[in-house]
Amino acid sequence: MLTQKQMENFAELTVRIGANMQKGQEVVIRCDVNCADFAHLIAEKAYQFGAKKVMMQWRDEILSRLTILNADKETLCEIPQYSIDQSQYYIDHKVCLISISAGNPNIFKGCDPDKLAAMSKASSKAMAFFRKATMSNYLRWTIVSVPTPAWANQVFPDLPTDQAIDKMWNAIGHIMRLDTEDPTAAWQQHIATLKRRAAYLTEQNFEYMHLYNAAGTDLSVGLATDHIWIAAEEEGQDGVPFTANMPTEEVFTAPHCRKINGKVVNALPLVENGNVIDNFSLTFKDGKVIDYSAETGYDTLKSLLESDEGALSLGEIALIGKNSPIAESGILFFNTLFDENASCHLALGQSYPTTVKDGNDLTEDQLNERGMNKSMKHVDFMIGTKDINIDGITYDGKKVAIFRDGEWII
Ligand code: ZN
Ligand code: ZN
């Protein structure tokens, strides 16, 4: 369990390093009703640091489950106008968004995958304008996480709930560097290291990255023209830096969606809508998946890949060393915020316009010309084994070693 002081430090990190809320700004906290205590602590900190107004957008995963089980598909696909208006309000008021991600990873177990897919498609479509506002950094946003009983029970199924939650708090406390003397300073130093690596990779301007390991991954990922490697801190369109994911360990950029070739094998399970996909491989040719297999969750993988044309290609390549605190913990969190920061990963689907130069000023055609992928999906999956090697290949064919045996060597 964290001390009260550590909890306050956590809330402060969320507001100041994460969303980097500015004095006089409106704040929206999006979280499940079971995280209300931490949400209130964040609200308190936000006001303490000068928020104009803090608003809560409550979610209720148990009600969501009941609705999916009982309502028909058409009803599930109806997106009420007030939800759209609410998101538009957030854009108009340039709020900073704080999300607490602590869902029960199994909440949709047994729900009709067809309903889930239809619902997620309808909501992605209706909320495309809002996703654009966050993915292009028009709004500053951050995601943090706290343990909940249902989640902790999934992560530590052999422990009684109390102990499971306790163990998770300890893990998250360490991962969030709350056990250091000065968490803010620890985060600033961590961010500086990641930014140095990102700057180095951007300067190298590799044509593609070559990833290979003993599990069978042998993949060439071409990089988008004029790509930028990003780490930890990003810049909002208003020039104010923020840290979108806390924790974050990754340095990432955009693949070229027509220049990906070879095979990749997953390193950790992928949880999509509460369904696990594991022991899977994808084979790419000229940027698209042309063949795939999965020992677990084949149907879920199939419906993911068939979501739209862009779901067959990649929108992100992210590098994370095996000695990061999340990887070291050895815990499988069943939550992307942690698991994607435990291991090198790729994402099927949409790429971030911020990962190419002047990306936010480019039209869709121009983005496409640079090799940026377009999709309603963005689904990360982990590929970084302890033995993964990664080389950067320059346009004139020079090879530069970036990772050896799962760890950075730059
Ligand atoms: Zn990522
Ligand atoms: Zn991602």
XYZ file of C-alpha atoms and ligand atoms in Angstrom:
412
model
C 0.000 0.000 0.000
C 1.213 3.523 -0.703
C 1.453 6.138 2.011
C -0.836 9.160 1.877
C 2.170 11.243 0.839
C 2.962 8.848 -2.027
C -0.666 8.954 -3.176
C -0.523 12.719 -3.215
C 2.743 12.632 -5.155
C 1.049 10.307 -7.635
C -1.886 12.674 -8.107
C 0.499 15.586 -8.451
C 2.592 13.776 -11.088
C -0.618 13.089 -13.010
C -1.653 16.728 -13.047
C 1.754 18.355 -13.546
C 4.019 15.922 -15.461
C 1.203 13.956 -17.136
C -1.426 16.387 -18.418
C 0.732 19.381 -17.470
C -2.391 21.316 -16.592
C -1.949 25.056 -16.882
C -3.358 27.570 -14.434
C -6.914 28.532 -15.351
C -7.483 25.422 -17.450
C -10.535 23.177 -17.339
C -9.865 19.543 -16.492
C -11.854 16.441 -17.351
C -11.208 13.242 -15.421
C -12.505 10.136 -17.147
C -12.697 7.114 -14.920
C -14.745 4.215 -13.718
C -16.870 4.678 -10.611
C -14.624 2.195 -8.783
C -11.666 4.627 -9.013
C -13.541 7.531 -7.446
C -11.131 7.968 -4.513
C -8.094 8.530 -6.683
C -10.108 10.696 -9.085
C -11.076 12.930 -6.178
C -7.446 13.203 -5.108
C -6.504 14.256 -8.650
C -9.316 16.816 -8.619
C -8.012 18.218 -5.342
C -4.488 18.540 -6.750
C -5.799 20.116 -9.944
C -7.606 22.795 -7.955
C -4.544 23.257 -5.775
C -2.483 24.009 -8.879
C -5.009 26.443 -10.292
C -7.600 24.527 -12.324
C -10.505 26.684 -13.409
C -12.937 23.794 -13.180
C -12.677 20.024 -12.763
C -15.311 17.809 -14.388
C -15.830 14.069 -14.010
C -16.863 11.812 -16.844
C -17.823 8.693 -14.959
C -17.793 5.285 -16.531
C -19.393 2.179 -15.133
C -17.978 -1.043 -16.497
C -20.545 -3.243 -14.781
C -23.380 -1.339 -16.425
C -21.503 -1.524 -19.746
C -21.344 -5.295 -19.436
C -25.033 -5.582 -18.557
C -25.952 -3.380 -21.489
C -23.871 -5.369 -23.965
C -25.359 -8.624 -22.705
C -28.929 -7.378 -22.866
C -29.351 -4.618 -25.441
C -29.596 -5.429 -29.125
C -26.865 -4.617 -31.631
C -28.673 -1.622 -33.170
C -29.177 -0.037 -29.772
C -25.532 -0.568 -28.870
C -24.502 1.230 -32.061
C -26.585 4.323 -31.269
C -24.296 7.095 -30.108
C -26.396 9.717 -28.329
C -25.971 13.283 -29.564
C -25.193 14.479 -26.028
C -22.051 12.300 -25.973
C -20.878 13.939 -29.174
C -21.755 17.392 -27.814
C -19.864 16.642 -24.624
C -16.712 15.752 -26.547
C -17.142 18.842 -28.710
C -17.376 20.911 -25.519
C -14.039 19.465 -24.393
C -12.473 20.556 -27.674
C -14.076 24.013 -27.631
C -12.910 24.591 -24.066
C -9.459 23.086 -24.682
C -9.725 21.009 -21.527
C -6.904 18.808 -20.380
C -7.962 15.191 -20.171
C -6.962 12.788 -17.445
C -8.008 9.169 -17.851
C -7.722 6.510 -15.201
C -7.416 3.144 -16.855
C -8.205 0.378 -14.391
C -10.774 -1.809 -16.070
C -11.391 -5.427 -15.261
C -9.615 -7.043 -18.223
C -12.282 -9.748 -18.327
C -15.284 -7.479 -18.084
C -16.561 -8.417 -21.538
C -15.851 -12.119 -21.234
C -18.697 -14.084 -22.748
C -20.130 -11.038 -24.531
C -20.918 -11.477 -28.218
C -17.724 -10.479 -30.128
C -19.906 -9.405 -33.026
C -21.805 -6.915 -30.840
C -18.537 -5.677 -29.318
C -16.968 -5.137 -32.728
C -20.054 -3.346 -34.089
C -20.252 -1.126 -31.026
C -16.592 -0.233 -31.093
C -16.839 0.557 -34.808
C -19.885 2.802 -34.323
C -18.266 4.660 -31.474
C -14.911 5.031 -33.302
C -16.759 6.478 -36.264
C -18.886 8.930 -34.286
C -15.933 9.993 -32.157
C -13.385 10.263 -34.990
C -13.289 14.058 -34.573
C -12.448 13.666 -30.920
C -9.780 11.036 -31.492
C -8.213 13.480 -33.931
C -8.116 16.165 -31.234
C -6.204 13.880 -28.870
C -3.999 12.041 -31.358
C -2.904 15.322 -32.941
C -2.222 16.794 -29.480
C -4.767 19.574 -29.923
C -5.805 18.617 -26.391
C -3.236 17.643 -23.814
C -4.051 14.315 -22.197
C -2.668 11.657 -19.925
C -3.510 8.156 -18.755
C -2.657 6.750 -15.317
C -3.725 3.644 -13.478
C -4.662 2.450 -9.998
C -5.517 -1.055 -8.790
C -9.133 -2.152 -8.490
C -10.352 -5.401 -6.873
C -11.502 -7.116 -10.079
C -8.341 -6.159 -11.907
C -5.993 -7.150 -9.070
C -7.713 -10.541 -8.872
C -6.953 -11.109 -12.535
C -3.313 -10.180 -12.160
C -2.761 -12.226 -8.980
C -5.408 -14.956 -9.125
C -3.821 -16.981 -6.299
C -3.965 -14.202 -3.707
C -6.897 -12.986 -1.599
C -8.221 -9.669 -2.962
C -6.658 -7.517 -0.193
C -3.205 -8.930 -0.790
C -3.596 -8.755 -4.549
C -4.441 -5.063 -4.366
C -1.567 -4.465 -1.982
C 0.886 -6.211 -4.261
C -0.355 -4.214 -7.201
C -0.009 -0.920 -5.372
C 3.591 -1.834 -4.538
C 4.295 -2.678 -8.170
C 2.650 0.470 -9.503
C 4.359 2.581 -6.828
C 7.747 1.296 -7.968
C 6.947 1.587 -11.669
C 5.712 5.160 -11.126
C 8.921 5.926 -9.184
C 6.844 6.911 -6.151
C 9.321 5.057 -3.921
C 12.074 7.516 -4.820
C 12.886 10.521 -2.681
C 11.694 13.012 -5.261
C 9.341 11.405 -7.808
C 9.103 14.580 -9.887
C 12.896 14.765 -10.243
C 13.051 11.026 -11.000
C 10.503 11.507 -13.768
C 12.312 14.493 -15.207
C 15.525 12.470 -15.407
C 13.724 9.480 -16.923
C 12.086 11.697 -19.549
C 15.482 13.232 -20.420
C 17.029 9.781 -21.083
C 14.168 8.716 -23.345
C 14.243 12.029 -25.213
C 17.978 11.680 -25.853
C 17.411 8.295 -27.511
C 14.512 9.628 -29.546
C 16.589 12.567 -30.770
C 19.424 10.227 -31.786
C 17.096 7.948 -33.764
C 15.386 10.877 -35.485
C 18.749 12.288 -36.511
C 19.819 8.943 -37.989
C 16.737 9.027 -40.251
C 16.782 5.261 -40.818
C 15.044 3.900 -43.890
C 13.960 0.863 -41.945
C 14.413 -1.098 -38.734
C 15.280 -4.779 -38.806
C 13.976 -6.828 -35.863
C 14.930 -10.446 -35.256
C 14.972 -13.051 -32.486
C 15.007 -16.793 -31.822
C 11.199 -17.012 -31.598
C 10.959 -16.481 -35.345
C 10.570 -12.737 -35.705
C 12.437 -11.503 -38.771
C 10.794 -8.288 -39.801
C 11.815 -5.215 -41.771
C 9.777 -2.206 -40.771
C 10.203 0.669 -43.206
C 9.795 4.041 -41.545
C 7.539 6.858 -42.757
C 9.207 9.589 -44.801
C 10.342 12.417 -42.490
C 9.390 10.396 -39.426
C 10.117 11.636 -35.922
C 10.859 9.367 -32.955
C 8.905 10.456 -29.920
C 9.397 9.606 -26.281
C 7.721 10.398 -23.001
C 7.088 14.045 -23.455
C 5.166 15.377 -26.411
C 4.228 18.872 -27.315
C 0.634 20.025 -27.378
C -0.386 22.149 -30.361
C -0.219 25.104 -27.987
C 3.495 24.354 -27.422
C 3.031 23.092 -23.868
C 4.747 19.727 -23.235
C 2.890 16.832 -21.632
C 3.356 13.112 -20.960
C 0.484 11.148 -22.451
C 1.188 7.843 -20.740
C 2.290 7.397 -17.164
C 4.134 5.119 -16.894
C 5.939 5.432 -20.201
C 9.120 3.682 -21.234
C 8.778 3.747 -25.012
C 10.486 5.519 -27.879
C 8.219 5.275 -30.912
C 7.587 6.382 -34.461
C 5.506 5.626 -37.545
C 6.205 2.704 -39.852
C 5.823 3.190 -43.596
C 2.545 1.401 -44.277
C 3.736 0.077 -47.668
C 7.243 -0.975 -46.647
C 6.858 -3.724 -44.045
C 8.083 -7.195 -44.935
C 8.662 -10.428 -43.065
C 7.246 -12.217 -40.083
C 6.624 -11.162 -36.498
C 5.786 -13.394 -33.537
C 4.140 -11.982 -30.415
C 5.999 -11.959 -27.070
C 3.052 -11.324 -24.704
C -0.690 -11.958 -25.057
C -2.822 -9.279 -26.679
C -6.107 -8.515 -24.915
C -8.682 -7.113 -27.331
C -12.108 -6.250 -25.875
C -11.467 -8.657 -23.018
C -10.509 -11.498 -25.346
C -7.003 -12.919 -25.275
C -5.015 -13.509 -28.474
C -1.787 -15.425 -27.912
C 0.945 -17.391 -29.662
C 0.223 -15.576 -32.868
C 2.268 -14.498 -35.841
C 1.687 -12.061 -38.672
C 3.377 -12.150 -42.053
C 3.662 -8.890 -43.976
C 4.294 -8.147 -47.601
C 4.648 -4.585 -48.881
C 3.088 -3.274 -45.695
C 0.069 -5.541 -45.384
C -0.651 -8.689 -43.395
C -0.924 -11.460 -45.982
C -0.931 -14.399 -43.592
C -1.528 -14.944 -39.875
C -2.019 -17.635 -37.272
C -2.994 -17.745 -33.591
C -3.108 -20.643 -31.145
C -5.448 -18.676 -28.876
C -8.077 -16.169 -30.014
C -7.842 -16.725 -33.765
C -11.374 -15.372 -34.321
C -10.675 -12.228 -32.339
C -7.487 -11.654 -34.333
C -9.381 -12.260 -37.547
C -12.103 -9.737 -36.707
C -9.452 -7.231 -35.603
C -7.571 -7.570 -38.905
C -10.817 -7.314 -40.845
C -11.950 -4.107 -39.062
C -10.872 -2.022 -42.032
C -8.153 -1.832 -44.677
C -5.705 -0.027 -42.343
C -6.003 -2.657 -39.617
C -3.881 -4.894 -41.852
C -0.919 -2.550 -41.607
C 1.080 -0.894 -38.838
C 0.779 2.559 -37.295
C 3.471 2.383 -34.646
C 6.822 0.838 -33.819
C 7.943 1.322 -30.213
C 11.196 0.346 -28.528
C 11.492 -0.506 -24.821
C 14.449 -2.077 -23.034
C 14.023 -5.304 -21.036
C 15.458 -3.619 -17.925
C 12.663 -1.051 -17.601
C 10.886 -1.304 -14.212
C 7.728 -2.706 -15.818
C 9.620 -5.387 -17.708
C 11.646 -6.178 -14.585
C 8.499 -6.608 -12.499
C 7.654 -9.606 -14.683
C 3.968 -8.944 -14.054
C 1.466 -9.326 -16.837
C -1.036 -6.569 -16.101
C -3.606 -7.319 -18.830
C -3.637 -3.566 -19.322
C -2.029 -1.895 -22.327
C -0.685 1.053 -20.369
C 1.632 -1.292 -18.475
C 2.054 -4.219 -20.818
C 2.904 -2.094 -23.850
C 5.572 -0.412 -21.758
C 7.072 -3.752 -20.771
C 8.162 -4.738 -24.226
C 8.933 -3.507 -27.712
C 5.658 -3.345 -29.587
C 3.958 -2.652 -32.866
C 0.444 -1.344 -33.371
C -1.986 -2.484 -36.004
C -3.944 0.444 -37.408
C -3.814 4.215 -37.178
C -0.505 6.054 -36.898
C 0.016 9.237 -34.911
C 0.306 12.308 -37.182
C 2.752 13.740 -34.641
C 5.292 11.076 -35.631
C 6.099 12.809 -38.946
C 7.406 16.327 -39.449
C 4.578 18.886 -39.634
C 2.162 15.932 -39.502
C -0.684 18.016 -38.128
C -0.549 20.369 -41.115
C -0.699 17.626 -43.731
C -3.804 16.472 -45.579
C -4.784 12.822 -45.497
C -3.315 12.338 -48.958
C -0.033 13.915 -47.924
C 0.109 11.735 -44.805
C -0.543 8.702 -46.938
C 2.209 9.713 -49.333
C 4.646 9.704 -46.429
C 3.538 6.188 -45.546
C 1.294 7.018 -42.600
C -1.376 4.421 -41.919
C -5.064 5.195 -41.554
C -7.541 3.081 -39.610
C -10.262 3.278 -36.995
C -8.145 0.906 -34.946
C -4.927 1.341 -33.032
C -4.061 -1.885 -31.245
C -0.659 -2.460 -29.679
C 0.869 -5.903 -29.462
C 4.080 -6.914 -27.746
C 6.976 -8.378 -29.683
C 10.040 -7.581 -27.545
C 11.579 -10.779 -26.236
C 14.637 -10.817 -23.955
C 16.788 -11.726 -26.951
C 15.442 -9.325 -29.548
C 17.994 -7.554 -31.718
C 17.197 -4.397 -33.627
C 19.260 -2.662 -36.255
C 18.575 0.621 -37.982
C 19.367 0.640 -41.703
C 20.152 3.980 -43.309
C 19.138 5.009 -46.852
C 22.687 4.301 -48.017
C 22.594 0.804 -46.532
C 24.612 1.395 -43.360
C 23.599 -0.824 -40.425
C 23.543 0.606 -36.888
C 22.935 -1.668 -33.875
C 20.231 -0.207 -31.626
C 19.181 -3.176 -29.455
C 21.135 -6.258 -28.469
C 19.547 -9.021 -26.406
C 16.474 -7.005 -25.581
C 18.196 -3.869 -24.345
C 19.221 -0.477 -25.722
C 22.853 -0.117 -26.640
C 22.630 3.557 -27.523
Zn 3.231 2.579 -27.926
Zn 0.236 2.403 -29.409
